[in-house]
mmCIF file of C-alpha atoms and ligand atoms in Angstrom:
data_model
loop_
_atom_site.group_PDB
_atom_site.id
_atom_site.type_symbol
_atom_site.label_atom_id
_atom_site.label_comp_id
_atom_site.label_asym_id
_atom_site.label_seq_id
_atom_site.Cartn_x
_atom_site.Cartn_y
_atom_site.Cartn_z
ATOM 1 C CA MET A 300 -3.628 -29.072 6.877
ATOM 2 C CA ILE A 301 -3.762 -26.472 4.147
ATOM 3 C CA LYS A 302 -0.949 -23.896 4.300
ATOM 4 C CA ILE A 303 -1.721 -20.179 4.287
ATOM 5 C CA ALA A 304 0.701 -17.708 2.720
ATOM 6 C CA PRO A 305 -0.432 -14.111 3.296
ATOM 7 C CA SER A 306 0.846 -11.759 0.592
ATOM 8 C CA ILE A 307 2.518 -8.748 2.170
ATOM 9 C CA LEU A 308 1.700 -6.768 -0.974
ATOM 10 C CA ALA A 309 -1.486 -5.886 0.939
ATOM 11 C CA ALA A 310 0.330 -5.095 4.222
ATOM 12 C CA ASP A 311 1.318 -1.683 5.585
ATOM 13 C CA PHE A 312 4.890 -1.280 4.322
ATOM 14 C CA ALA A 313 5.610 1.363 6.945
ATOM 15 C CA CYS A 314 5.504 -1.346 9.624
ATOM 16 C CA LEU A 315 6.279 -4.537 7.770
ATOM 17 C CA GLY A 316 8.027 -6.226 10.701
ATOM 18 C CA ARG A 317 4.916 -5.840 12.856
ATOM 19 C CA GLU A 318 2.640 -7.003 10.038
ATOM 20 C CA VAL A 319 4.666 -10.191 9.609
ATOM 21 C CA GLU A 320 4.702 -10.830 13.358
ATOM 22 C CA ASP A 321 0.921 -10.443 13.323
ATOM 23 C CA ILE A 322 0.413 -13.154 10.674
ATOM 24 C CA ARG A 323 2.942 -15.439 12.381
ATOM 25 C CA ALA A 324 1.002 -15.139 15.630
ATOM 26 C CA GLY A 325 -2.180 -15.671 13.616
ATOM 27 C CA GLY A 326 -0.993 -19.052 12.362
ATOM 28 C CA ALA A 327 0.259 -18.286 8.834
ATOM 29 C CA ASP A 328 2.707 -20.781 7.307
ATOM 30 C CA TYR A 329 4.560 -18.741 4.669
ATOM 31 C CA VAL A 330 5.142 -15.067 3.962
ATOM 32 C CA HIS A 331 4.334 -14.519 0.272
ATOM 33 C CA PHE A 332 6.647 -11.836 -1.153
ATOM 34 C CA ASP A 333 5.505 -10.351 -4.493
ATOM 35 C CA VAL A 334 8.281 -8.858 -6.602
ATOM 36 C CA MET A 335 7.161 -6.754 -9.605
ATOM 37 C CA ASP A 336 9.580 -5.160 -12.036
ATOM 38 C CA GLY A 337 7.329 -2.837 -14.048
ATOM 39 C CA THR A 338 8.110 -4.828 -17.228
ATOM 40 C CA PHE A 339 6.877 -8.380 -16.745
ATOM 41 C CA VAL A 340 3.828 -6.858 -15.033
ATOM 42 C CA PRO A 341 2.570 -3.257 -15.174
ATOM 43 C CA ASN A 342 3.414 -2.443 -11.560
ATOM 44 C CA ILE A 343 6.464 -2.079 -9.304
ATOM 45 C CA SER A 344 6.470 -3.433 -5.750
ATOM 46 C CA MET A 345 9.543 -4.383 -3.727
ATOM 47 C CA GLY A 346 12.815 -6.198 -4.132
ATOM 48 C CA ILE A 347 16.000 -7.590 -2.668
ATOM 49 C CA PRO A 348 16.771 -5.053 0.134
ATOM 50 C CA VAL A 349 13.249 -5.391 1.552
ATOM 51 C CA LEU A 350 13.535 -9.179 1.554
ATOM 52 C CA ALA A 351 16.912 -8.946 3.321
ATOM 53 C CA SER A 352 15.389 -6.717 6.032
ATOM 54 C CA LEU A 353 12.481 -9.101 6.503
ATOM 55 C CA ARG A 354 14.911 -12.016 6.806
ATOM 56 C CA ARG A 355 16.513 -10.262 9.782
ATOM 57 C CA ALA A 356 13.103 -9.595 11.317
ATOM 58 C CA THR A 357 11.534 -13.071 11.139
ATOM 59 C CA ASP A 358 12.279 -16.779 10.935
ATOM 60 C CA MET A 359 9.106 -17.389 8.907
ATOM 61 C CA PHE A 360 9.334 -19.181 5.548
ATOM 62 C CA LEU A 361 9.797 -16.519 2.844
ATOM 63 C CA ASP A 362 8.109 -17.465 -0.444
ATOM 64 C CA ALA A 363 9.342 -15.064 -3.160
ATOM 65 C CA HIS A 364 7.135 -14.736 -6.262
ATOM 66 C CA LEU A 365 9.255 -13.066 -8.943
ATOM 67 C CA MET A 366 7.068 -11.273 -11.499
ATOM 68 C CA VAL A 367 10.227 -10.238 -13.248
ATOM 69 C CA ASP A 368 11.568 -10.532 -16.816
ATOM 70 C CA ARG A 369 14.582 -12.859 -17.222
ATOM 71 C CA PRO A 370 14.701 -13.839 -13.526
ATOM 72 C CA VAL A 371 17.969 -15.698 -14.100
ATOM 73 C CA ARG A 372 19.598 -12.269 -13.598
ATOM 74 C CA TYR A 373 18.349 -11.961 -10.017
ATOM 75 C CA VAL A 374 17.604 -15.334 -8.450
ATOM 76 C CA GLU A 375 20.978 -15.746 -6.743
ATOM 77 C CA ARG A 376 20.597 -12.368 -5.058
ATOM 78 C CA PHE A 377 17.140 -13.297 -3.763
ATOM 79 C CA CYS A 378 18.625 -16.507 -2.359
ATOM 80 C CA MET A 379 21.497 -14.650 -0.699
ATOM 81 C CA ALA A 380 19.031 -12.138 0.759
ATOM 82 C CA GLY A 381 17.331 -15.020 2.563
ATOM 83 C CA ALA A 382 14.421 -16.357 0.499
ATOM 84 C CA ASP A 383 13.365 -19.896 1.472
ATOM 85 C CA LEU A 384 11.688 -20.518 -1.892
ATOM 86 C CA VAL A 385 12.008 -18.635 -5.173
ATOM 87 C CA ASN A 386 9.191 -18.840 -7.758
ATOM 88 C CA VAL A 387 9.951 -17.922 -11.368
ATOM 89 C CA HIS A 388 7.368 -17.444 -14.123
ATOM 90 C CA VAL A 389 7.739 -19.896 -17.011
ATOM 91 C CA GLU A 390 6.744 -17.058 -19.393
ATOM 92 C CA ALA A 391 9.581 -14.811 -18.243
ATOM 93 C CA ASP A 392 12.405 -16.306 -20.346
ATOM 94 C CA SER A 393 13.442 -19.167 -22.667
ATOM 95 C CA PRO A 394 13.123 -22.720 -21.275
ATOM 96 C CA GLU A 395 16.958 -22.920 -21.140
ATOM 97 C CA ASN A 396 17.185 -19.798 -19.005
ATOM 98 C CA ILE A 397 14.323 -20.907 -16.743
ATOM 99 C CA SER A 398 16.212 -24.185 -16.182
ATOM 100 C CA ALA A 399 19.385 -22.215 -15.464
ATOM 101 C CA ALA A 400 17.542 -20.023 -12.955
ATOM 102 C CA LEU A 401 16.128 -23.097 -11.174
ATOM 103 C CA ASP A 402 19.592 -24.702 -11.067
ATOM 104 C CA MET A 403 21.035 -21.549 -9.484
ATOM 105 C CA ILE A 404 18.310 -21.480 -6.825
ATOM 106 C CA ARG A 405 18.824 -25.178 -6.029
ATOM 107 C CA ALA A 406 22.593 -24.743 -5.872
ATOM 108 C CA ARG A 407 22.081 -22.181 -3.098
ATOM 109 C CA GLY A 408 20.083 -24.745 -1.086
ATOM 110 C CA VAL A 409 16.844 -22.811 -1.629
ATOM 111 C CA LYS A 410 13.530 -24.368 -2.716
ATOM 112 C CA THR A 411 12.322 -23.857 -6.285
ATOM 113 C CA GLY A 412 8.953 -22.964 -7.745
ATOM 114 C CA VAL A 413 7.583 -22.489 -11.248
ATOM 115 C CA THR A 414 4.656 -20.151 -11.801
ATOM 116 C CA LEU A 415 1.937 -19.885 -14.459
ATOM 117 C CA LYS A 416 0.027 -16.798 -15.588
ATOM 118 C CA PRO A 417 -3.696 -17.383 -16.249
ATOM 119 C CA ALA A 418 -3.273 -17.720 -20.038
ATOM 120 C CA THR A 419 -0.489 -20.311 -19.709
ATOM 121 C CA PRO A 420 -1.659 -23.940 -19.857
ATOM 122 C CA ALA A 421 -0.734 -26.511 -17.209
ATOM 123 C CA GLN A 422 1.437 -28.335 -19.793
ATOM 124 C CA ALA A 423 3.961 -25.494 -19.641
ATOM 125 C CA VAL A 424 5.317 -26.812 -16.289
ATOM 126 C CA LEU A 425 5.997 -30.324 -17.610
ATOM 127 C CA PRO A 426 9.711 -29.752 -18.358
ATOM 128 C CA TRP A 427 10.294 -28.982 -14.656
ATOM 129 C CA LEU A 428 7.433 -30.650 -12.757
ATOM 130 C CA ASP A 429 9.479 -33.553 -11.411
ATOM 131 C CA ARG A 430 12.265 -31.275 -10.130
ATOM 132 C CA VAL A 431 10.556 -28.352 -8.420
ATOM 133 C CA ASP A 432 9.332 -28.021 -4.845
ATOM 134 C CA LEU A 433 6.232 -26.008 -5.748
ATOM 135 C CA VAL A 434 3.994 -25.047 -8.665
ATOM 136 C CA LEU A 435 2.173 -21.716 -8.379
ATOM 137 C CA VAL A 436 -1.049 -21.107 -10.316
ATOM 138 C CA VAL A 437 -1.884 -17.399 -10.549
ATOM 139 C CA THR A 438 -5.645 -16.888 -10.589
ATOM 140 C CA VAL A 439 -5.739 -13.167 -11.477
ATOM 141 C CA GLU A 440 -3.846 -11.163 -14.121
ATOM 142 C CA PRO A 441 -0.623 -10.654 -12.112
ATOM 143 C CA GLY A 442 0.401 -7.148 -11.109
ATOM 144 C CA PHE A 443 -2.167 -6.044 -8.567
ATOM 145 C CA GLY A 444 -3.774 -7.258 -5.375
ATOM 146 C CA GLY A 445 -7.498 -7.078 -4.687
ATOM 147 C CA GLN A 446 -8.738 -8.549 -7.993
ATOM 148 C CA SER A 447 -11.463 -11.179 -8.457
ATOM 149 C CA PHE A 448 -10.605 -14.882 -8.503
ATOM 150 C CA MET A 449 -10.734 -16.448 -11.992
ATOM 151 C CA ALA A 450 -12.817 -19.584 -11.451
ATOM 152 C CA ASP A 451 -11.859 -20.813 -14.917
ATOM 153 C CA MET A 452 -8.411 -21.605 -13.473
ATOM 154 C CA LEU A 453 -9.879 -24.438 -11.363
ATOM 155 C CA PRO A 454 -9.477 -27.102 -14.095
ATOM 156 C CA LYS A 455 -5.779 -26.164 -14.368
ATOM 157 C CA ILE A 456 -5.345 -26.668 -10.610
ATOM 158 C CA ARG A 457 -7.131 -30.038 -10.886
ATOM 159 C CA THR A 458 -4.930 -31.141 -13.804
ATOM 160 C CA LEU A 459 -1.759 -30.263 -11.914
ATOM 161 C CA ARG A 460 -2.965 -32.070 -8.768
ATOM 162 C CA GLY A 461 -3.633 -35.135 -10.934
ATOM 163 C CA TRP A 462 -0.108 -35.110 -12.379
ATOM 164 C CA ILE A 463 1.481 -34.602 -8.950
ATOM 165 C CA GLU A 464 -0.444 -37.611 -7.570
ATOM 166 C CA GLU A 465 0.124 -39.857 -10.610
ATOM 167 C CA ARG A 466 3.856 -39.231 -10.495
ATOM 168 C CA GLY A 467 4.101 -39.456 -6.713
ATOM 169 C CA LEU A 468 5.760 -36.034 -6.487
ATOM 170 C CA CYS A 469 6.083 -34.155 -3.209
ATOM 171 C CA CYS A 470 5.740 -30.812 -4.984
ATOM 172 C CA GLU A 471 3.306 -28.356 -3.362
ATOM 173 C CA LEU A 472 0.522 -26.716 -5.364
ATOM 174 C CA GLU A 473 -0.016 -23.050 -4.527
ATOM 175 C CA VAL A 474 -2.817 -20.745 -5.710
ATOM 176 C CA ASP A 475 -2.477 -16.950 -5.768
ATOM 177 C CA GLY A 476 -4.960 -14.189 -6.573
ATOM 178 C CA GLY A 477 -8.455 -13.405 -5.351
ATOM 179 C CA VAL A 478 -8.358 -16.114 -2.677
ATOM 180 C CA ASP A 479 -10.747 -15.371 0.181
ATOM 181 C CA ALA A 480 -13.036 -17.355 2.481
ATOM 182 C CA ASN A 481 -15.454 -17.933 -0.439
ATOM 183 C CA THR A 482 -12.947 -19.017 -3.078
ATOM 184 C CA ALA A 483 -10.554 -20.919 -0.772
ATOM 185 C CA PRO A 484 -12.833 -24.015 -0.589
ATOM 186 C CA LEU A 485 -12.914 -24.153 -4.426
ATOM 187 C CA CYS A 486 -9.091 -24.103 -4.554
ATOM 188 C CA ILE A 487 -8.793 -26.749 -1.832
ATOM 189 C CA ASP A 488 -11.364 -28.948 -3.563
ATOM 190 C CA ALA A 489 -9.411 -28.653 -6.843
ATOM 191 C CA GLY A 490 -6.262 -29.838 -5.061
ATOM 192 C CA ALA A 491 -4.367 -26.757 -3.860
ATOM 193 C CA ASP A 492 -2.315 -27.184 -0.686
ATOM 194 C CA VAL A 493 -0.948 -23.645 -0.256
ATOM 195 C CA LEU A 494 -3.239 -20.589 -0.481
ATOM 196 C CA VAL A 495 -1.864 -17.085 -1.003
ATOM 197 C CA ALA A 496 -4.105 -14.280 0.222
ATOM 198 C CA GLY A 497 -3.340 -10.567 0.331
ATOM 199 C CA SER A 498 -6.478 -8.503 0.872
ATOM 200 C CA ALA A 499 -8.346 -11.355 2.591
ATOM 201 C CA VAL A 500 -5.732 -11.328 5.387
ATOM 202 C CA PHE A 501 -4.218 -7.835 5.601
ATOM 203 C CA GLY A 502 -7.518 -6.143 4.745
ATOM 204 C CA ARG A 503 -8.969 -7.433 8.007
ATOM 205 C CA ALA A 504 -8.095 -6.185 11.470
ATOM 206 C CA ASP A 505 -8.102 -9.683 12.990
ATOM 207 C CA ARG A 506 -5.517 -11.591 10.959
ATOM 208 C CA ALA A 507 -5.856 -14.785 13.030
ATOM 209 C CA ALA A 508 -9.599 -14.902 12.269
ATOM 210 C CA ALA A 509 -8.895 -14.184 8.585
ATOM 211 C CA ILE A 510 -6.409 -17.084 8.414
ATOM 212 C CA ARG A 511 -8.842 -19.419 10.182
ATOM 213 C CA ALA A 512 -11.581 -18.409 7.733
ATOM 214 C CA LEU A 513 -9.331 -19.356 4.784
ATOM 215 C CA ARG A 514 -8.853 -22.769 6.374
ATOM 216 C CA GLY A 515 -12.628 -23.093 6.656
ATOM 217 C CA ILE A 516 -12.598 -22.845 10.446
ATOM 218 C CA ARG A 517 -15.467 -20.747 11.733
ATOM 219 C CA ALA A 518 -14.578 -18.087 14.300
HETATM 220 C C1 LIG B 286 -0.817 -10.712 -7.871
HETATM 221 C C2 LIG B 286 0.051 -11.180 -6.713
HETATM 222 C C3 LIG B 286 -0.728 -11.712 -5.565
HETATM 223 C C4 LIG B 286 -1.595 -10.699 -4.896
HETATM 224 C C5 LIG B 286 -2.691 -11.395 -4.181
HETATM 225 O O1 LIG B 286 0.000 -10.216 -8.876
HETATM 226 O O2 LIG B 286 0.925 -12.200 -7.157
HETATM 227 O O3 LIG B 286 0.114 -12.361 -4.621
HETATM 228 O O4 LIG B 286 -0.906 -9.895 -3.976
HETATM 229 O O5 LIG B 286 -3.527 -10.437 -3.624
HETATM 230 P P1 LIG B 286 -5.072 -10.722 -3.362
HETATM 231 O O6 LIG B 286 -5.127 -11.863 -2.406
HETATM 232 O O7 LIG B 286 -5.550 -9.439 -2.805
HETATM 233 O O8 LIG B 286 -5.673 -11.083 -4.708
HETATM 234 ZN ZN1 LIG B 287 2.043 -13.568 -5.670
#
């Protein structure tokens, strides 16, 4: 079954523990944790201390999406704070430093992900595709929740799914940005197996119904 990773960027930060408990009870698989540094993207969100607090509050899988310049500087601290998977953007540093960041994450026993901005072609993941646990395709200009899904990213998702199958990799394919009950079926059809959704989950009072809708299950 398709995995659902609600993005807590759209949650109420004043009661984050309760928000996460709500999505756990509603059947979510991962907690998607968006980290923005104000440089790699034009917005600032949350960081290591918040992730450490969440780790104490839940046993859910914490999927950290680092929208951060030169993530090699921070990945070990995200691992120590309790992330289960750390995603780094391939655009955020030189290939050597991205490899170093992924090695550090792996050395801590944490899962690795590489992430692509909309303008970055699928080919950019090839140096790491056979070694990562997840590839994340961002389907909005990263930095803000609540934007519209870029349908022109669907061929990129399809290409990546093709490579994962051809090579027999067990890497997951995650899609993030503008995913709602209307765009989720397009992502699933293109080959995504993890869907991130911020507004489509936390913007609704009934989170369980929102998660079911993303899976295509009618209320
Ligand atoms: C965008 C973030 C997304 C965002 C998704 O920069 O990486 O995770 O929170 O939010 P929605 O689902 O509202 O587009
Ligand atoms: Zn994200």
